Tab-separated table of C-alpha atoms in Angstrom:
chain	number	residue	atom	x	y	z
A	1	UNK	CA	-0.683	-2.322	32.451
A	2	UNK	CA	-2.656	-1.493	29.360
A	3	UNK	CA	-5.225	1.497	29.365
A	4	UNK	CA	-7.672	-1.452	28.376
A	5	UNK	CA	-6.702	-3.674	31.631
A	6	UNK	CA	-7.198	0.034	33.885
A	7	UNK	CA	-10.685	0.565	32.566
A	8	UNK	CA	-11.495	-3.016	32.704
A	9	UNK	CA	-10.150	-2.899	36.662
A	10	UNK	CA	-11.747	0.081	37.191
A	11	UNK	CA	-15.262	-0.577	36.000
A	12	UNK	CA	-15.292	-4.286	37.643
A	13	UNK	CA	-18.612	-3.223	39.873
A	14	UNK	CA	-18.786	0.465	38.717
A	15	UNK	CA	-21.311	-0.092	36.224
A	16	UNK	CA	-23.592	2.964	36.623
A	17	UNK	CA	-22.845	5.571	33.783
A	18	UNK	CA	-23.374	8.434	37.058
A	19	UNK	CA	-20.742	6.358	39.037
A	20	UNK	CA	-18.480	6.401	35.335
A	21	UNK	CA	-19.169	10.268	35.424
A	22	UNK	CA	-17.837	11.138	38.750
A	23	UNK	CA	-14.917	9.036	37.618
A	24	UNK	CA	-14.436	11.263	35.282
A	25	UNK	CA	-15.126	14.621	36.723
A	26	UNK	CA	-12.624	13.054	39.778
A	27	UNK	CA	-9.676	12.189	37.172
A	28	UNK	CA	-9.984	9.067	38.440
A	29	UNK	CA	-10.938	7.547	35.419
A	30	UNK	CA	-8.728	9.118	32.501
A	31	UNK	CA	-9.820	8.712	29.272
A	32	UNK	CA	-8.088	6.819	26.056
A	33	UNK	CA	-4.881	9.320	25.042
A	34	UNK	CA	-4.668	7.177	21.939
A	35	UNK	CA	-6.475	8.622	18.345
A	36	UNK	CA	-7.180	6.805	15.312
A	37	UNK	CA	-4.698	6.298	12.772
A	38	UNK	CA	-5.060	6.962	9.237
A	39	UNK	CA	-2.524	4.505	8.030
A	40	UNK	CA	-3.334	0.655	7.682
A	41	UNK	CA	-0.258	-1.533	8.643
A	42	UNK	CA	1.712	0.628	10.109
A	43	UNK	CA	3.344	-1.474	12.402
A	44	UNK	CA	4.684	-4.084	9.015
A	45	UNK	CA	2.865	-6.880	9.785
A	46	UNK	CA	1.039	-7.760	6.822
A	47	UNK	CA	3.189	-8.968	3.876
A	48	UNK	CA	0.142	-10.701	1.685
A	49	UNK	CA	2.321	-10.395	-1.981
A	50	UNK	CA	5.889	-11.270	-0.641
A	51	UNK	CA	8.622	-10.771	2.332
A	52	UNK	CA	11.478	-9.621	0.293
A	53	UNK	CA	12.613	-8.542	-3.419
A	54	UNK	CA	14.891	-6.387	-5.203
A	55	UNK	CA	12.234	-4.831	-7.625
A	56	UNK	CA	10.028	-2.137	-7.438
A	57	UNK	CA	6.599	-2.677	-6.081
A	58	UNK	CA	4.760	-3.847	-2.522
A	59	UNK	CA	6.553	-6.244	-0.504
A	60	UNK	CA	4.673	-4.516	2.778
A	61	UNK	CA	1.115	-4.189	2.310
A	62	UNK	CA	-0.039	-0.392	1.546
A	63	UNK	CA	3.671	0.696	1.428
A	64	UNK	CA	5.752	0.610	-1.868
A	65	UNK	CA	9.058	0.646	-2.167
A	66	UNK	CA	11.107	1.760	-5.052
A	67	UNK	CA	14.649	2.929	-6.433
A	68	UNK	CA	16.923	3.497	-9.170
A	69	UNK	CA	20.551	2.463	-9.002
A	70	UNK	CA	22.194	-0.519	-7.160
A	71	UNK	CA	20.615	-3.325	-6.251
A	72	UNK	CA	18.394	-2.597	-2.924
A	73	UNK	CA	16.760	-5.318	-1.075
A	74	UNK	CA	13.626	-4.763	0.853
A	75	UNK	CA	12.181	-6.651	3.088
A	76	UNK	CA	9.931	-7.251	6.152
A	77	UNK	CA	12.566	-8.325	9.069
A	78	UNK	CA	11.241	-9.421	12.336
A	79	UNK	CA	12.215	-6.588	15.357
A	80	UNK	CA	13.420	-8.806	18.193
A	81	UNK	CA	15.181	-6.058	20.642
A	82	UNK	CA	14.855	-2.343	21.433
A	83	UNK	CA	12.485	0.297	22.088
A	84	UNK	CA	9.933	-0.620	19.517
A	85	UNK	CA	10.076	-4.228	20.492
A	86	UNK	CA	9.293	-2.840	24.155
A	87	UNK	CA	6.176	-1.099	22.844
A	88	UNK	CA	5.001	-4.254	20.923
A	89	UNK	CA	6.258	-3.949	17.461
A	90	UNK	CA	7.496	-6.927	15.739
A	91	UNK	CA	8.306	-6.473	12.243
A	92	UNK	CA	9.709	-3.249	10.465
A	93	UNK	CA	10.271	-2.064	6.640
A	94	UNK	CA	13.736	-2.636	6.017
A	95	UNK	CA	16.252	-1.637	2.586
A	96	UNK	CA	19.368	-2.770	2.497
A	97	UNK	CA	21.948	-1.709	-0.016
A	98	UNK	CA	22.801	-4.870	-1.769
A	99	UNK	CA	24.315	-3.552	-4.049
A	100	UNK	CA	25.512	-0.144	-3.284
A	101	UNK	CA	23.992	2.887	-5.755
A	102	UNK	CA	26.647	4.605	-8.269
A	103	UNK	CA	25.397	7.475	-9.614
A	104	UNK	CA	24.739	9.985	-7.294
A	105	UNK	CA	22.437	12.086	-9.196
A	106	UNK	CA	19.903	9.655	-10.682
A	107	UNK	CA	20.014	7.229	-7.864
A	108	UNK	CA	16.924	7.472	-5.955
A	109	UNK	CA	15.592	4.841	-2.950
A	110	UNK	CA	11.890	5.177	-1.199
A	111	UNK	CA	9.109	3.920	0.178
A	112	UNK	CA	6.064	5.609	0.089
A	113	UNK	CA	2.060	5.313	1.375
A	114	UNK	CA	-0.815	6.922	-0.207
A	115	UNK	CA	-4.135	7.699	1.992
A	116	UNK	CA	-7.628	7.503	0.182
A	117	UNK	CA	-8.804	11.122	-0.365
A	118	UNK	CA	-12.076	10.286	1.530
A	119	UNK	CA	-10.000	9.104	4.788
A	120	UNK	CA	-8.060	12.701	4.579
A	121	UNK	CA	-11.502	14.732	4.030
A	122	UNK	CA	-13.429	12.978	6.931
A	123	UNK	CA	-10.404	12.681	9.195
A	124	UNK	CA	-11.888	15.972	11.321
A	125	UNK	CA	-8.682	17.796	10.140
A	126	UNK	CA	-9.616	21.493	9.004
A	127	UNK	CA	-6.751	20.984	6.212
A	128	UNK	CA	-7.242	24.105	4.642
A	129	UNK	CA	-6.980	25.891	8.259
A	130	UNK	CA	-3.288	26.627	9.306
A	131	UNK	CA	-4.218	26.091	12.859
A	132	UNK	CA	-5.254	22.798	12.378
A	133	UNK	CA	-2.886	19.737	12.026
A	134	UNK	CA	-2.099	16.039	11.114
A	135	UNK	CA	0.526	14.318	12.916
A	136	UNK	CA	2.646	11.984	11.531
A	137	UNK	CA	5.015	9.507	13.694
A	138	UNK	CA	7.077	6.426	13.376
A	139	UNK	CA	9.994	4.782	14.530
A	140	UNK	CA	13.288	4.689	12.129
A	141	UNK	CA	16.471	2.907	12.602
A	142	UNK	CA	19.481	3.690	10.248
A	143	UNK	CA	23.181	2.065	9.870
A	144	UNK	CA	24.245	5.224	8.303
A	145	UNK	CA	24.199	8.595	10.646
A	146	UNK	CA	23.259	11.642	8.795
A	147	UNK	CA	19.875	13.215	8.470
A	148	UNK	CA	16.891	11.851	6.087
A	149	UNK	CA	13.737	13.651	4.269
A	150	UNK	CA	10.150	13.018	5.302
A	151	UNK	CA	8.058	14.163	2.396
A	152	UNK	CA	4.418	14.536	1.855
A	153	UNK	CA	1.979	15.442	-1.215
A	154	UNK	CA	-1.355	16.334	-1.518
A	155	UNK	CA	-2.585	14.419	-4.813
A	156	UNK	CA	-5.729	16.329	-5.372
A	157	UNK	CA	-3.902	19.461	-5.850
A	158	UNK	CA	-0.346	17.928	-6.270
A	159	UNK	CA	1.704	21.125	-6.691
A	160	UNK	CA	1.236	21.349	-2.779
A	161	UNK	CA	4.153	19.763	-1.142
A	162	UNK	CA	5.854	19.483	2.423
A	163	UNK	CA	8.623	17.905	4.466
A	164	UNK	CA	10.667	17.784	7.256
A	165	UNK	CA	14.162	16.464	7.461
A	166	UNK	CA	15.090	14.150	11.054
A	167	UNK	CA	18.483	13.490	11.761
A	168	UNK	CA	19.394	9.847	13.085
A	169	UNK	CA	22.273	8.204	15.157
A	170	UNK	CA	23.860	5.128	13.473
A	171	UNK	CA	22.071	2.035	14.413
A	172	UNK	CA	19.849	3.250	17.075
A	173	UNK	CA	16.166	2.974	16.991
A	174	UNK	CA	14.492	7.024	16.574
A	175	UNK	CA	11.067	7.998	17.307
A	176	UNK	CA	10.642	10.863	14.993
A	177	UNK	CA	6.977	12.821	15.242
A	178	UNK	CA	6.285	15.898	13.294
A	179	UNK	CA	3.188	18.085	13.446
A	180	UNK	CA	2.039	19.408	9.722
A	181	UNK	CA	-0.419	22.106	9.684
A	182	UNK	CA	-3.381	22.992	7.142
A	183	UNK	CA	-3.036	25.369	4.172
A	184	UNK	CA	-5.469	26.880	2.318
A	185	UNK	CA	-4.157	25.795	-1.410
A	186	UNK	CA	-4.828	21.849	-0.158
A	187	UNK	CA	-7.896	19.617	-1.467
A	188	UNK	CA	-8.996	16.411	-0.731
A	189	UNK	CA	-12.064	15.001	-2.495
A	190	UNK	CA	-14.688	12.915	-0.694
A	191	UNK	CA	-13.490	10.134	-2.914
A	192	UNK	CA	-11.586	7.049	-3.169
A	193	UNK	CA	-8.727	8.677	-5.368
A	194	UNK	CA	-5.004	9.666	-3.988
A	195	UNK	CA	-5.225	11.798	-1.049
A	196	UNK	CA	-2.293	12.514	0.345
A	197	UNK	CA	1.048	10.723	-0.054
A	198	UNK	CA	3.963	9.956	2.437
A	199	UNK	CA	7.426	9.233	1.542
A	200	UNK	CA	10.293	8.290	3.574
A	201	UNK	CA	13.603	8.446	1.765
A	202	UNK	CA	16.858	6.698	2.335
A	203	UNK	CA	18.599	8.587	-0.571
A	204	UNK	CA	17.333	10.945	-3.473
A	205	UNK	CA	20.082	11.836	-5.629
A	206	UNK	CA	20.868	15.573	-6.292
A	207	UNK	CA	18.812	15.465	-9.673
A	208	UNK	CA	15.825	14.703	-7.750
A	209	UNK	CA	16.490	17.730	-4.638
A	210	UNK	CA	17.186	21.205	-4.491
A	211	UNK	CA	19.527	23.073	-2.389
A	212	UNK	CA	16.999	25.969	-2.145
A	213	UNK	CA	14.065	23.594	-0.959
A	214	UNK	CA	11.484	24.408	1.151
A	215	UNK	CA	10.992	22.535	4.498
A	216	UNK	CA	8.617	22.461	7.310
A	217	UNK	CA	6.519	24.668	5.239
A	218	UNK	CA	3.819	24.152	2.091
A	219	UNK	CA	5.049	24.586	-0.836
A	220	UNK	CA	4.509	24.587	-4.754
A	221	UNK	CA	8.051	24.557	-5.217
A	222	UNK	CA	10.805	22.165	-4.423
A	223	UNK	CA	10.186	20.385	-0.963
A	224	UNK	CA	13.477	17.712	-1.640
A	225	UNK	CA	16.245	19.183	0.410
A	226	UNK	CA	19.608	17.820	-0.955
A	227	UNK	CA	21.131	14.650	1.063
A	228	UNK	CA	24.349	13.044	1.918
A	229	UNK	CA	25.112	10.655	-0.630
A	230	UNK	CA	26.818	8.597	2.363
A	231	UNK	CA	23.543	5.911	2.038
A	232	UNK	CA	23.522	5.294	-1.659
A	233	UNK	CA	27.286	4.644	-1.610
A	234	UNK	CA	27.918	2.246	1.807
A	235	UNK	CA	27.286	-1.095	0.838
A	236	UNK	CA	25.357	-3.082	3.259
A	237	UNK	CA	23.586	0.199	4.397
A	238	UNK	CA	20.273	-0.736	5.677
A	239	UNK	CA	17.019	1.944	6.827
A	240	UNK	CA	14.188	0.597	9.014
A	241	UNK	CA	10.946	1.499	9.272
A	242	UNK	CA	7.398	0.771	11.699
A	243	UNK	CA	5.171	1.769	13.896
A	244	UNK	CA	3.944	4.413	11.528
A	245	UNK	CA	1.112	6.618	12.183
A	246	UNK	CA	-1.028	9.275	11.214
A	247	UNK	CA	-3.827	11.324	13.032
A	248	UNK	CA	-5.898	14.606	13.378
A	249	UNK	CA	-4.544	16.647	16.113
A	250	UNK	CA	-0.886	18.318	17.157
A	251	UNK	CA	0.179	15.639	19.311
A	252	UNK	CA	1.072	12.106	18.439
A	253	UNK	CA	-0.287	9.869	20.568
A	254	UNK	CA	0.627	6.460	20.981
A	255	UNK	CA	0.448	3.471	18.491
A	256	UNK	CA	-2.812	1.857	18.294
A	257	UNK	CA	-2.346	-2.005	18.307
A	258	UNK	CA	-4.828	-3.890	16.405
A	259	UNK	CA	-5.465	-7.876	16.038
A	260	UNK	CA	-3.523	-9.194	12.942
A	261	UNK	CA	-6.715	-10.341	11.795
A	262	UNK	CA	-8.021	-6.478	11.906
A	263	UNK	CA	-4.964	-4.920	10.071
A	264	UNK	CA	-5.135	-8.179	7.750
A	265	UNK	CA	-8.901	-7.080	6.900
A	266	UNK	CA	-8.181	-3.617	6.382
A	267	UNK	CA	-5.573	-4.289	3.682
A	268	UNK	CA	-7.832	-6.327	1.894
A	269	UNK	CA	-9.205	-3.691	0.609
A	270	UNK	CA	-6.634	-2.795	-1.806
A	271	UNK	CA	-5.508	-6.588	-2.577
A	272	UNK	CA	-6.083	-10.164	-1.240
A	273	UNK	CA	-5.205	-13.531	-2.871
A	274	UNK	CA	-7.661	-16.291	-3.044
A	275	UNK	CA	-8.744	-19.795	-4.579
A	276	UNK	CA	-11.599	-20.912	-6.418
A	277	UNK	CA	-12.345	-23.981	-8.508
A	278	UNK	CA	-14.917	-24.921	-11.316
A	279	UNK	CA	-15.802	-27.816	-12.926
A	280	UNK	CA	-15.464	-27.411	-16.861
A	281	UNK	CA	-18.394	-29.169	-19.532
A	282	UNK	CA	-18.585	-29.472	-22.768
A	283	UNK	CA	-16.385	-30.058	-25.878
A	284	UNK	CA	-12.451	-29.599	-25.808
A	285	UNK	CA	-11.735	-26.154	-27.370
A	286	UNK	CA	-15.649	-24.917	-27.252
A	287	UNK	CA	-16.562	-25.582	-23.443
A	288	UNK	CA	-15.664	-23.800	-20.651
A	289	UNK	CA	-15.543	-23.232	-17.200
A	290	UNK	CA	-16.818	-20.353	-14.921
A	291	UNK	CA	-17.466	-19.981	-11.507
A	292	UNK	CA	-17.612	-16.321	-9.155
A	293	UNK	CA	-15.723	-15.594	-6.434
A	294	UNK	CA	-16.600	-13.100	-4.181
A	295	UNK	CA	-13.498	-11.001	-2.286
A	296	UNK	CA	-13.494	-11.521	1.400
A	297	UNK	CA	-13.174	-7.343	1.323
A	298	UNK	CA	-14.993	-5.090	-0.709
A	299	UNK	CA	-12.334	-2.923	-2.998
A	300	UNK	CA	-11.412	-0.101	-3.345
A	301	UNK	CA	-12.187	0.131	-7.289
A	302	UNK	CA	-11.855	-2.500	-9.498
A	303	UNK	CA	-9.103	-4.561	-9.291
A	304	UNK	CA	-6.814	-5.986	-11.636
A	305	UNK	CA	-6.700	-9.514	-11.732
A	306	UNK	CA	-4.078	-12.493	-11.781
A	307	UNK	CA	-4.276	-15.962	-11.896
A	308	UNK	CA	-1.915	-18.495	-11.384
A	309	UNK	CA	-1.366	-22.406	-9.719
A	310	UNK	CA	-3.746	-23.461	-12.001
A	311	UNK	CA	-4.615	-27.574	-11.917
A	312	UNK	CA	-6.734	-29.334	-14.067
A	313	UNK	CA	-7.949	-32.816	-13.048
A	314	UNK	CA	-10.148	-35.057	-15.694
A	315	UNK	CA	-13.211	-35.691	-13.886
A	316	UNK	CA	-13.241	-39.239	-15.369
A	317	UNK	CA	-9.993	-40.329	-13.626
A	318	UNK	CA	-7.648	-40.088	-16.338
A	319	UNK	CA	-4.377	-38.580	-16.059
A	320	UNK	CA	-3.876	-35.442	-15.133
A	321	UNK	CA	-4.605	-32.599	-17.597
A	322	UNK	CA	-2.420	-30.110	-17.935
A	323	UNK	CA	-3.545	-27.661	-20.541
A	324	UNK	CA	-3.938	-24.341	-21.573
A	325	UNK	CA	-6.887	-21.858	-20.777
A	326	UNK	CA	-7.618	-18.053	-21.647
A	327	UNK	CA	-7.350	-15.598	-19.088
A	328	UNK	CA	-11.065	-13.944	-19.341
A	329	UNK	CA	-13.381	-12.010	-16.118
A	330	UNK	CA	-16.659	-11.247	-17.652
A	331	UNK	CA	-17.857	-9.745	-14.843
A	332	UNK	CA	-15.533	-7.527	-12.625
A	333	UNK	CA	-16.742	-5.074	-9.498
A	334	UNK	CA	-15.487	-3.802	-6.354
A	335	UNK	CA	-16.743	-7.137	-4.673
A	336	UNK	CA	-16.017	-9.654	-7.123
A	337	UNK	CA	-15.377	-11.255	-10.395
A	338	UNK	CA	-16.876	-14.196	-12.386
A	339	UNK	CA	-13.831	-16.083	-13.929
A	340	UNK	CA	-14.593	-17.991	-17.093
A	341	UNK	CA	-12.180	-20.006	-19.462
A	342	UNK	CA	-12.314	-22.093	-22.638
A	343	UNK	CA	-10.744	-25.485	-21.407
A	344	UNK	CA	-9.439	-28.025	-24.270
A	345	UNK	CA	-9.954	-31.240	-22.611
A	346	UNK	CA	-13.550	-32.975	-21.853
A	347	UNK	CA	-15.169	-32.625	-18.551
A	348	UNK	CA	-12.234	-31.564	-16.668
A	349	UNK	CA	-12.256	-29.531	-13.279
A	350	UNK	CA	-9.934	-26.594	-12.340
A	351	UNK	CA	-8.378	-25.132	-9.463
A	352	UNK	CA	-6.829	-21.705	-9.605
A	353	UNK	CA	-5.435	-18.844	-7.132
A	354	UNK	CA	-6.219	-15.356	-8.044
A	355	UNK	CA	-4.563	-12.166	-6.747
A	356	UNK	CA	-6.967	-8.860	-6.391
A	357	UNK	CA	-4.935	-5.413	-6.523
A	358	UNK	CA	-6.696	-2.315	-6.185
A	359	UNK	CA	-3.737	-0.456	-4.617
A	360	UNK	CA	-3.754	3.621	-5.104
B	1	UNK	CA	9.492	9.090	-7.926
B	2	UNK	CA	6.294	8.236	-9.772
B	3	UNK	CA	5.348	4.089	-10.357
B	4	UNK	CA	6.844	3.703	-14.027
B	5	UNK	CA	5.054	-0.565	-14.626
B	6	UNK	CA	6.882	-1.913	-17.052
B	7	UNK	CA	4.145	-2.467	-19.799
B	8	UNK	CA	5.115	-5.175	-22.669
B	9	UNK	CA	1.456	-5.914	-24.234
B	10	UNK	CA	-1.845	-4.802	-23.713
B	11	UNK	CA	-4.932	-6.221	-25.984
B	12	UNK	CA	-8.590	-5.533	-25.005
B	13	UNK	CA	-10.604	-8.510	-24.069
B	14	UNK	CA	-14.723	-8.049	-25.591
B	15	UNK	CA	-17.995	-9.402	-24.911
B	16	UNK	CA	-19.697	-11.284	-27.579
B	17	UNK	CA	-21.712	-7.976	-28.512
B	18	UNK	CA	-18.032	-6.500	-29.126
B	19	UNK	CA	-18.023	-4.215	-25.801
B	20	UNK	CA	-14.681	-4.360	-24.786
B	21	UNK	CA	-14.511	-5.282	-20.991
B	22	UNK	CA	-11.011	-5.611	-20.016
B	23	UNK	CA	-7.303	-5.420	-21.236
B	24	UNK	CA	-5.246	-8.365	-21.040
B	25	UNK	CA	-2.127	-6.664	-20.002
B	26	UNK	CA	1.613	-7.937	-19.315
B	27	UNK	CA	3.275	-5.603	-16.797
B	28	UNK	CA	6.271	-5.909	-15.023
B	29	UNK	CA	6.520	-9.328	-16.382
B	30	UNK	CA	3.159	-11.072	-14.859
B	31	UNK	CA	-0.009	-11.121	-17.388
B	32	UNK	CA	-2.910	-9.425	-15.441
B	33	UNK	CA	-6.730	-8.660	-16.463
B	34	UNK	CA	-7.099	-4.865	-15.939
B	35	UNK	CA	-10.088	-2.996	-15.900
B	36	UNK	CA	-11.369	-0.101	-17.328
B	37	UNK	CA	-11.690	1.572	-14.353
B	38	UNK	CA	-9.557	4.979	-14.768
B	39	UNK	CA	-9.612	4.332	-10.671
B	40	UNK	CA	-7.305	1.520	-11.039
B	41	UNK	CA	-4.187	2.262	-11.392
B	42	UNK	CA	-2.520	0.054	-13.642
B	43	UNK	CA	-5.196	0.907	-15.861
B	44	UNK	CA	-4.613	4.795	-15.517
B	45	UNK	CA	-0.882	3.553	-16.476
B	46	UNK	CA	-1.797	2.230	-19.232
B	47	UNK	CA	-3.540	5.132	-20.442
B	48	UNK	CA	-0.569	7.520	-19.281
B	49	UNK	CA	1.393	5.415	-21.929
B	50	UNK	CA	-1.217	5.456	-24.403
B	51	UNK	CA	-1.386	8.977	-23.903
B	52	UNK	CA	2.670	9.361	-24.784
B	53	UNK	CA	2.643	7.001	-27.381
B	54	UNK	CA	4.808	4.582	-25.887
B	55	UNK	CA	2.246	1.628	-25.723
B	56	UNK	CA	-0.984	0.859	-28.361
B	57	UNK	CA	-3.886	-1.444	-27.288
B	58	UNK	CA	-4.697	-4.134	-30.043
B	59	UNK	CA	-8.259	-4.894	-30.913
B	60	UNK	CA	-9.550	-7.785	-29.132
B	61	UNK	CA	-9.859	-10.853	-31.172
């Protein structure tokens, strides 16, 4: 039974806030344990650029991936037993060492998150208080045993680092939560810059770690403990990640399921693909076309653009034109973009899908 | 690890009054129109490089 379907029960014909009160005051009615995360597709769900590559960049929405060394495959894999499935998550984050890493040193693997600075700032944590804390939680699955890094930056002041190292059973599903407090050195701007960036690390190789790191503690020095190279070097080695989250308080609290048209919205904000179409007049090589398109999300700043599936059709019912056309946005804001093109046919309409990034 | 894009060419795209408004940009392999928003951040790349002399802008044409 979900806290939604108890309140619904419960309010059935208790519909006077004084009746709701005593509730209350009785502990018969128990408020929501669950806060607000500050991470958008946490539980891997959205995959708007691609499910799977080899290269560095987004395959999850919000969360890029990266590495040096080997060939490592990432991916968003579908969760179909086990205690996250149980708790309603679906899809998870996944590397797999294709190609296993060979230099120990220089090899790196990662994916990492970055929160708007505006989200941190009006989050209600006192970050500058060390009484006051964010807590991060997720659930991890590795098919190598050993213990990983957690690491966090603030990018407004990006000397200040921190992690936490969790240690993991071989193939069995983790739920690792970690309280971080406030410090006094950390800002976050009321802007839509960087705010604070989270990493989770399958291998950093010992150019990129210290043996003398500092953990569970803010630091200005090295945060990157040294790891077992035992990941970089097992081919087939794979690290799973969901049901991420992030919230004021010292307790995590559970995962806050949202409609996938919700979390779909949300990272629209930082890129959404599209199609438009104009109808192109005038002389071949001289006319053009132009049309706007408005984003379905506002952005976050302005975002590059792409095009690409481009079709031309002759409006007079000739063959179809296949030609050539610049790649020009005369107008460009945070909620859309007026496309326009020299075409080099007569009277010809065009079809075209744009991408929108505005990722941190 | 910082995002190092992969940055081939990079021209600025202008207005008829000769205002740049854009770079035409070909990173990573894709062409893309980037703004000149330092808030973007393949734009703030491209500065970074500019910055270290690894990458020029050409004049728009």
């Amino acid at each position: 039974m979900t806290k939604a379907r108890d309140l619904a029960n419960f309010l059935g014909d208790n519909t006077s806030l004084g009746t709701i009160n005593d509730a209350y005051d009785a502990g018969t009615l128990v408020p929501s344990s669950t806060n607000p995360s500050l991470i958008i597709n946490g539980d891997m769900r959205i995959s708007q650029r691609q499910t799977s590559s080899t290269t560095s960049g987004f395959v999850l929405d919000r969360f890029f991936v990266g590495s040096q060394g080997g060939t490592r495959t990432r991916s968003q894999e579908a969760i179909t037993s086990g205690a996250p499935y149980d708790l309603g998550f679906r899809n998870c984050l996944k590397f797999t060492n294709t190609v296993a890493g060979g230099n120990n040193t220089t090899d790196y693997v990662e994916s990492y998150y970055k929160i708007e600075s505006q989200d941190v700032a009006t989050s209600g944590w006192n970050y500058t208080s060390p009484s006051s804390y964010i807590t991060v939680s997720f659930w991890v699955r590795s098919s190598v045993a050993g213990t990983y890094t957690f690491w966090t930056r603030c990018e407004d002041a990006n000397a200040n680092t921190y992690a936490f190292t969790y240690t993991l059973a071989a193939n069995t599903w983790t739920k690792v939560t970690h309280s971080i407090p406030g410090h006094s050195n950390l800002v976050f701007n009321n802007d839509n810059g960087a705010g604070l960036r989270m990493q989770w690390i399958p291998f950093y190789g010992s150019g990129h770690t210290s043996s003398s790191a500092t953990i569970n503690a803010w630091s200005t020095g090295s945060s990157l403990p040294d790891q077992s190279t035992a990941w970089n070097t097992t081919t087939g080695a794979t690290f799973e990640l969901t049901g991420v989250k992030l919230e004021e308080g010292s307790e995590a609290t559970d995962f806050q399921h949202t409609s996938y048209a919700e979390e779909l919205a949300k990272c629209q904000r930082y890129y959404e693909t599209g199609r438009s179409s104009s109808t192109g007049y005038g002389a071949a090589g001289t006319g053009f076309f132009g049309c706007m398109v408005d984003y379905k999300a506002e952005k976050r700043a302005t975002a590059t653009l792409t095009q690409s599936s481009q079709s031309y059709f002759a409006v007079d019912g000739n063959a179809i034109f296949l030609g050539s056309v610049g790649l020009s946005y005369t107008l460009n804001d945070t909620n859309g973009f007026y496309h326009c093109a020299v075409h080099d046919n007569v009277n010809c309409k065009y079809v075209f899908t744009y991408t929108a990034d505005a990722e941190i | 690890m910082e995002d190092n894009m992969n940055i081939t060419s990079a021209q600025y795209l202008a207005n008829k009054d000769g205002s740049n408004y854009s770079v035409k940009a070909t990173i990573d392999g894709q062409e893309m129109s980037v703004p000149l928003d330092p808030a973007n951040r393949h734009y703030a790349e491209i500065l970074k490089q500019v910055e270290a002399g690894t990458l020029t802008i050409a004049d728009a044409e």
